[in-house]
């Protein structure tokens, strides 16, 4: 009964404190709510984003754990009987069959699951008989076949040397890996009399140790481990837990810094009533329980509010980022993008906050009960025992010189910073945390921007529609110039970028410094696999192979942003001018062993703007044969031409069909046409008018495909969905950054405002004394501004020390090194944010000191704090 009465009494007292000190209670409540919102929304977004990125990886690389290549039917049966397999997909490896006279149209054979690993049957059904096939709509259109079930398609069996007629029984959704590279594929069931050689995609049951299971499978099947390839889309759960740990640690640090600052202000304002309670008999344990119970009640009330708001914000961000609008198919089913709520991680984070709150509350209460009761009642913890200002700290001259006023500001500012150490420390820490956080967010924005641009480059997302060849053997590959002109004049086409090309040999005098190690390795590998060299002596000259590409005006204009040396006129290059596109090696700690389109790094061949480069090309442009590739075409007549290097670019912009490792030569399209009037266009990027409807865009795509299908080896497809996905990812990251910034700004603002407000409140009597001896309100405001500027500068200085490792960590965790971007501290963002932080301190000081215009000196001096 006594325990219940004590509990009821403490509850009543607790609620009276919470009502009497509403500002403090609300500050703690909002601190907890905003912290929980930040924790809940971020963890939901991190897990949802992880799941989405994992699904996007599976979209390209399948939902399997691994693939096992080159096994026979008996090994397939052994694998299928494994009880730890969730499923497997079977592909038959045999001589590929093609459409007759169309060697770029491929046929693949496998079981139903293999055919639909990354697709769904949109119309019709899956093939059952060996002469039934399914295919993607865009691929059928490129083959000149109407995507309608029941169509008859002639398939040429290269091995048998015969043709058979197959029935089109189903239309597949776009297979991302095919559409990405323009590979036109037909799918059919496994052939009973085909070769006994298979590739199997395997998914193990959940909870199976992948590495141990792969070793066991290799032993059971009697295969080598190199035959097993891990799927790049396999989910990395240990990596996710590591990310959770990092996020939770950072969030706990930010939350506790802000909470501790607000809580200390709350405890300082209650020293007097706590002293009175001790004087009338409250025991030390009861006071500690009172403090803890009040804290936990506020915290418990904030959990549902913060949790619900955090979940709602996460859902809104997912909607704004466009996650739910994506269509991805795996295993003949559409994959939904439902938000992932990590209840365990959120619970762990809340439990950690509750534990830290208890520790802070316990030791704060313990410190309070150790103080003498008279000191608590007199509230000596908040002000100096000697309340009369010692005038020796400064000299004040009402009408004196400016040096006296400046010294007064400096003296008083230092005095209060050192006197109120706790609030000073927490203001500095809060400013430090805020500046560091916002600098990190600004850096993350830059990373996202780089990733957006680099991904668009990597996947050549240079137009809404793409038409081109998969390789270039001669200047006559691709679309004719007449058809290209017809395409450019189509209704609905807004702009066209074109690329024509002539295979050439560059006379190599060996004077240009180069990466001999890499070129020797590449030449050896190509000679072994393709049986011809990339460089060598053709009987007349020492040469290396390249392509002279001709860009139209629109393509040259896009190329301008990749210039790293020299310059050129996008309206057209002179007859003797050429642009070189040179691959670079990564210089960022040598992490990437392969060259790429890096703007920073060492070029494979160190040409400079102004250098001369000499090429030779066949006068008949007949280069599509092995003799040309093997440098044995001694019967060919060659013409020579010398160019001056106008500029060096890091990226060729237009797709290089042959993936040339030696420098590419780029000139105006009219120069290529002048050399070879009958040359074709190998690559076109087209943009439609902005006001086109979905039906208009579909009809435009059909017209483009029909025009492209006139020529062998041409793939035409819409890149709209890929462009949208790339933009969606960037938009999502921007929404994350803005969301975190807004919530963090509110938390920082609450903490700084509370600390600065309290710093002014506890010196009320001293400020009144200063006013009594002649100090004006304007001077008091200057004093506060000067003091806050010093605190802001200290916080900014500390933030710089913290920002350097934070930005280096963000750089290390990103893909920037893989894309060839070196680390650079973002001084622009740091100093911009630092200026805003100091300005915020000044504005808060001015706002908080406004009340002194109306406060009466004697009334304020007589108030008991």
GROMACS .gro file of N, CA and C in nm, residues 432-508:
model
  231
  432UNK      N    1   2.923   2.181  -3.429
  432UNK     CA    2   3.017   2.089  -3.493
  432UNK      C    3   2.942   1.975  -3.561
  433UNK      N    4   2.848   1.913  -3.487
  433UNK     CA    5   2.772   1.801  -3.543
  433UNK      C    6   2.690   1.847  -3.663
  434UNK      N    7   2.627   1.966  -3.651
  434UNK     CA    8   2.545   2.016  -3.760
  434UNK      C    9   2.626   2.046  -3.885
  435UNK      N   10   2.738   2.117  -3.870
  435UNK     CA   11   2.822   2.153  -3.986
  435UNK      C   12   2.880   2.027  -4.050
  436UNK      N   13   2.926   1.934  -3.966
  436UNK     CA   14   2.981   1.809  -4.018
  436UNK      C   15   2.876   1.730  -4.095
  437UNK      N   16   2.755   1.721  -4.036
  437UNK     CA   17   2.647   1.647  -4.100
  437UNK      C   18   2.607   1.709  -4.233
  438UNK      N   19   2.588   1.842  -4.234
  438UNK     CA   20   2.545   1.907  -4.357
  438UNK      C   21   2.656   1.906  -4.463
  439UNK      N   22   2.782   1.913  -4.421
  439UNK     CA   23   2.892   1.900  -4.517
  439UNK      C   24   2.893   1.761  -4.578
  440UNK      N   25   2.869   1.660  -4.492
  440UNK     CA   26   2.861   1.523  -4.541
  440UNK      C   27   2.746   1.504  -4.638
  441UNK      N   28   2.631   1.566  -4.607
  441UNK     CA   29   2.515   1.555  -4.695
  441UNK      C   30   2.543   1.624  -4.830
  442UNK      N   31   2.609   1.740  -4.825
  442UNK     CA   32   2.644   1.809  -4.949
  442UNK      C   33   2.741   1.724  -5.032
  443UNK      N   34   2.834   1.658  -4.964
  443UNK     CA   35   2.929   1.571  -5.034
  443UNK      C   36   2.857   1.451  -5.094
  444UNK      N   37   2.758   1.397  -5.018
  444UNK     CA   38   2.679   1.285  -5.068
  444UNK      C   39   2.600   1.326  -5.192
  445UNK      N   40   2.553   1.450  -5.193
  445UNK     CA   41   2.481   1.501  -5.310
  445UNK      C   42   2.575   1.504  -5.431
  446UNK      N   43   2.698   1.549  -5.410
  446UNK     CA   44   2.795   1.550  -5.520
  446UNK      C   45   2.825   1.410  -5.570
  447UNK      N   46   2.835   1.315  -5.476
  447UNK     CA   47   2.858   1.176  -5.515
  447UNK      C   48   2.743   1.125  -5.601
  448UNK      N   49   2.620   1.156  -5.557
  448UNK     CA   50   2.502   1.113  -5.633
  448UNK      C   51   2.501   1.175  -5.773
  449UNK      N   52   2.541   1.302  -5.781
  449UNK     CA   53   2.546   1.370  -5.912
  449UNK      C   54   2.649   1.303  -6.003
  450UNK      N   55   2.767   1.273  -5.946
  450UNK     CA   56   2.870   1.204  -6.024
  450UNK      C   57   2.819   1.067  -6.070
  451UNK      N   58   2.755   0.996  -5.977
  451UNK     CA   59   2.707   0.861  -6.009
  451UNK      C   60   2.602   0.867  -6.119
  452UNK      N   61   2.516   0.967  -6.112
  452UNK     CA   62   2.414   0.986  -6.216
  452UNK      C   63   2.478   1.005  -6.353
  453UNK      N   64   2.577   1.093  -6.360
  453UNK     CA   65   2.643   1.123  -6.487
  453UNK      C   66   2.726   1.005  -6.535
  454UNK      N   67   2.798   0.941  -6.442
  454UNK     CA   68   2.885   0.830  -6.482
  454UNK      C   69   2.805   0.708  -6.527
  455UNK      N   70   2.691   0.685  -6.460
  455UNK     CA   71   2.606   0.573  -6.500
  455UNK      C   72   2.548   0.597  -6.638
  456UNK      N   73   2.505   0.721  -6.664
  456UNK     CA   74   2.453   0.755  -6.797
  456UNK      C   75   2.562   0.734  -6.902
  457UNK      N   76   2.687   0.766  -6.868
  457UNK     CA   77   2.798   0.744  -6.961
  457UNK      C   78   2.822   0.595  -6.982
  458UNK      N   79   2.825   0.521  -6.871
  458UNK     CA   80   2.859   0.379  -6.877
  458UNK      C   81   2.758   0.300  -6.961
  459UNK      N   82   2.630   0.336  -6.949
  459UNK     CA   83   2.525   0.266  -7.024
  459UNK      C   84   2.487   0.342  -7.151
  460UNK      N   85   2.559   0.448  -7.184
  460UNK     CA   86   2.535   0.527  -7.304
  460UNK      C   87   2.388   0.568  -7.316
  461UNK      N   88   2.338   0.631  -7.208
  461UNK     CA   89   2.200   0.681  -7.208
  461UNK      C   90   2.199   0.820  -7.271
  462UNK      N   91   2.228   0.822  -7.401
  462UNK     CA   92   2.250   0.949  -7.470
  462UNK      C   93   2.131   0.995  -7.553
  463UNK      N   94   2.024   0.920  -7.552
  463UNK     CA   95   1.906   0.957  -7.628
  463UNK      C   96   1.788   0.870  -7.588
  464UNK      N   97   1.668   0.916  -7.618
  464UNK     CA   98   1.549   0.839  -7.584
  464UNK      C   99   1.536   0.714  -7.669
  465UNK      N  100   1.592   0.718  -7.791
  465UNK     CA  101   1.592   0.601  -7.879
  465UNK      C  102   1.734   0.580  -7.930
  466UNK      N  103   1.771   0.452  -7.941
  466UNK     CA  104   1.906   0.420  -7.987
  466UNK      C  105   1.897   0.323  -8.105
  467UNK      N  106   1.978   0.349  -8.206
  467UNK     CA  107   1.986   0.262  -8.323
  467UNK      C  108   2.133   0.244  -8.356
  468UNK      N  109   2.176   0.119  -8.370
  468UNK     CA  110   2.317   0.101  -8.401
  468UNK      C  111   2.357  -0.043  -8.421
  469UNK      N  112   2.482  -0.062  -8.461
  469UNK     CA  113   2.538  -0.195  -8.483
  469UNK      C  114   2.604  -0.245  -8.355
  470UNK      N  115   2.619  -0.377  -8.346
  470UNK     CA  116   2.688  -0.436  -8.231
  470UNK      C  117   2.838  -0.439  -8.253
  471UNK      N  118   2.881  -0.424  -8.378
  471UNK     CA  119   3.025  -0.418  -8.409
  471UNK      C  120   3.040  -0.346  -8.542
  472UNK      N  121   3.162  -0.302  -8.571
  472UNK     CA  122   3.189  -0.234  -8.698
  472UNK      C  123   3.305  -0.305  -8.766
  473UNK      N  124   3.277  -0.358  -8.885
  473UNK     CA  125   3.381  -0.424  -8.962
  473UNK      C  126   3.432  -0.338  -9.075
  474UNK      N  127   3.344  -0.250  -9.124
  474UNK     CA  128   3.385  -0.162  -9.233
  474UNK      C  129   3.301  -0.036  -9.229
  475UNK      N  130   3.336   0.059  -9.315
  475UNK     CA  131   3.263   0.186  -9.320
  475UNK      C  132   3.121   0.168  -9.373
  476UNK      N  133   3.091   0.050  -9.431
  476UNK     CA  134   2.960   0.027  -9.490
  476UNK      C  135   2.864  -0.043  -9.394
  477UNK      N  136   2.906  -0.072  -9.272
  477UNK     CA  137   2.816  -0.127  -9.171
  477UNK      C  138   2.726  -0.016  -9.118
  478UNK      N  139   2.603  -0.051  -9.083
  478UNK     CA  140   2.514   0.047  -9.023
  478UNK      C  141   2.402   0.089  -9.117
  479UNK      N  142   2.347   0.206  -9.091
  479UNK     CA  143   2.233   0.261  -9.163
  479UNK      C  144   2.284   0.356  -9.271
  480UNK      N  145   2.225   0.350  -9.388
  480UNK     CA  146   2.269   0.439  -9.496
  480UNK      C  147   2.241   0.585  -9.460
  481UNK      N  148   2.314   0.673  -9.525
  481UNK     CA  149   2.296   0.815  -9.499
  481UNK      C  150   2.157   0.863  -9.543
  482UNK      N  151   2.104   0.801  -9.647
  482UNK     CA  152   1.969   0.838  -9.693
  482UNK      C  153   1.866   0.803  -9.586
  483UNK      N  154   1.879   0.683  -9.529
  483UNK     CA  155   1.785   0.642  -9.424
  483UNK      C  156   1.803   0.728  -9.299
  484UNK      N  157   1.927   0.763  -9.269
  484UNK     CA  158   1.953   0.849  -9.153
  484UNK      C  159   1.884   0.984  -9.172
  485UNK      N  160   1.888   1.038  -9.295
  485UNK     CA  161   1.818   1.163  -9.322
  485UNK      C  162   1.668   1.148  -9.310
  486UNK      N  163   1.617   1.031  -9.353
  486UNK     CA  164   1.474   1.003  -9.341
  486UNK      C  165   1.431   0.998  -9.195
  487UNK      N  166   1.517   0.938  -9.112
  487UNK     CA  167   1.488   0.930  -8.968
  487UNK      C  168   1.485   1.069  -8.906
  488UNK      N  169   1.583   1.152  -8.941
  488UNK     CA  170   1.592   1.287  -8.884
  488UNK      C  171   1.471   1.372  -8.919
  489UNK      N  172   1.405   1.341  -9.032
  489UNK     CA  173   1.291   1.421  -9.076
  489UNK      C  174   1.156   1.365  -9.032
  490UNK      N  175   1.158   1.255  -8.955
  490UNK     CA  176   1.033   1.196  -8.907
  490UNK      C  177   0.958   1.292  -8.816
  491UNK      N  178   0.826   1.290  -8.825
  491UNK     CA  179   0.744   1.367  -8.731
  491UNK      C  180   0.764   1.311  -8.590
  492UNK      N  181   0.785   1.399  -8.496
  492UNK     CA  182   0.806   1.356  -8.357
  492UNK      C  183   0.951   1.350  -8.315
  493UNK      N  184   1.044   1.357  -8.410
  493UNK     CA  185   1.187   1.356  -8.378
  493UNK      C  186   1.234   1.500  -8.355
  494UNK      N  187   1.292   1.523  -8.237
  494UNK     CA  188   1.337   1.657  -8.202
  494UNK      C  189   1.484   1.679  -8.236
  495UNK      N  190   1.569   1.582  -8.207
  495UNK     CA  191   1.712   1.596  -8.236
  495UNK      C  192   1.773   1.459  -8.260
  496UNK      N  193   1.883   1.458  -8.337
  496UNK     CA  194   1.951   1.333  -8.372
  496UNK      C  195   2.101   1.354  -8.357
  497UNK      N  196   2.167   1.256  -8.295
  497UNK     CA  197   2.313   1.255  -8.287
  497UNK      C  198   2.362   1.133  -8.362
  498UNK      N  199   2.457   1.150  -8.452
  498UNK     CA  200   2.501   1.039  -8.536
  498UNK      C  201   2.652   1.017  -8.526
  499UNK      N  202   2.691   0.895  -8.561
  499UNK     CA  203   2.832   0.855  -8.560
  499UNK      C  204   2.857   0.765  -8.680
  500UNK      N  205   2.947   0.805  -8.767
  500UNK     CA  206   2.993   0.720  -8.877
  500UNK      C  207   3.138   0.684  -8.851
  501UNK      N  208   3.184   0.574  -8.908
  501UNK     CA  209   3.321   0.533  -8.876
  501UNK      C  210   3.392   0.461  -8.988
  502UNK      N  211   3.524   0.480  -8.991
  502UNK     CA  212   3.610   0.411  -9.088
  502UNK      C  213   3.722   0.344  -9.010
  503UNK      N  214   3.736   0.210  -9.018
  503UNK     CA  215   3.853   0.145  -8.956
  503UNK      C  216   3.982   0.197  -9.019
  504UNK      N  217   4.076   0.238  -8.937
  504UNK     CA  218   4.202   0.293  -8.987
  504UNK      C  219   4.320   0.231  -8.911
  505UNK      N  220   4.438   0.253  -8.963
  505UNK     CA  221   4.561   0.216  -8.894
  505UNK      C  222   4.639   0.344  -8.866
  506UNK      N  223   4.684   0.357  -8.743
  506UNK     CA  224   4.762   0.475  -8.704
  506UNK      C  225   4.910   0.440  -8.711
  507UNK      N  226   4.984   0.518  -8.789
  507UNK     CA  227   5.129   0.496  -8.800
  507UNK      C  228   5.192   0.529  -8.665
  508UNK      N  229   5.253   0.427  -8.604
  508UNK     CA  230   5.304   0.437  -8.466
  508UNK      C  231   5.455   0.450  -8.469
   0.00000   0.00000   0.00000
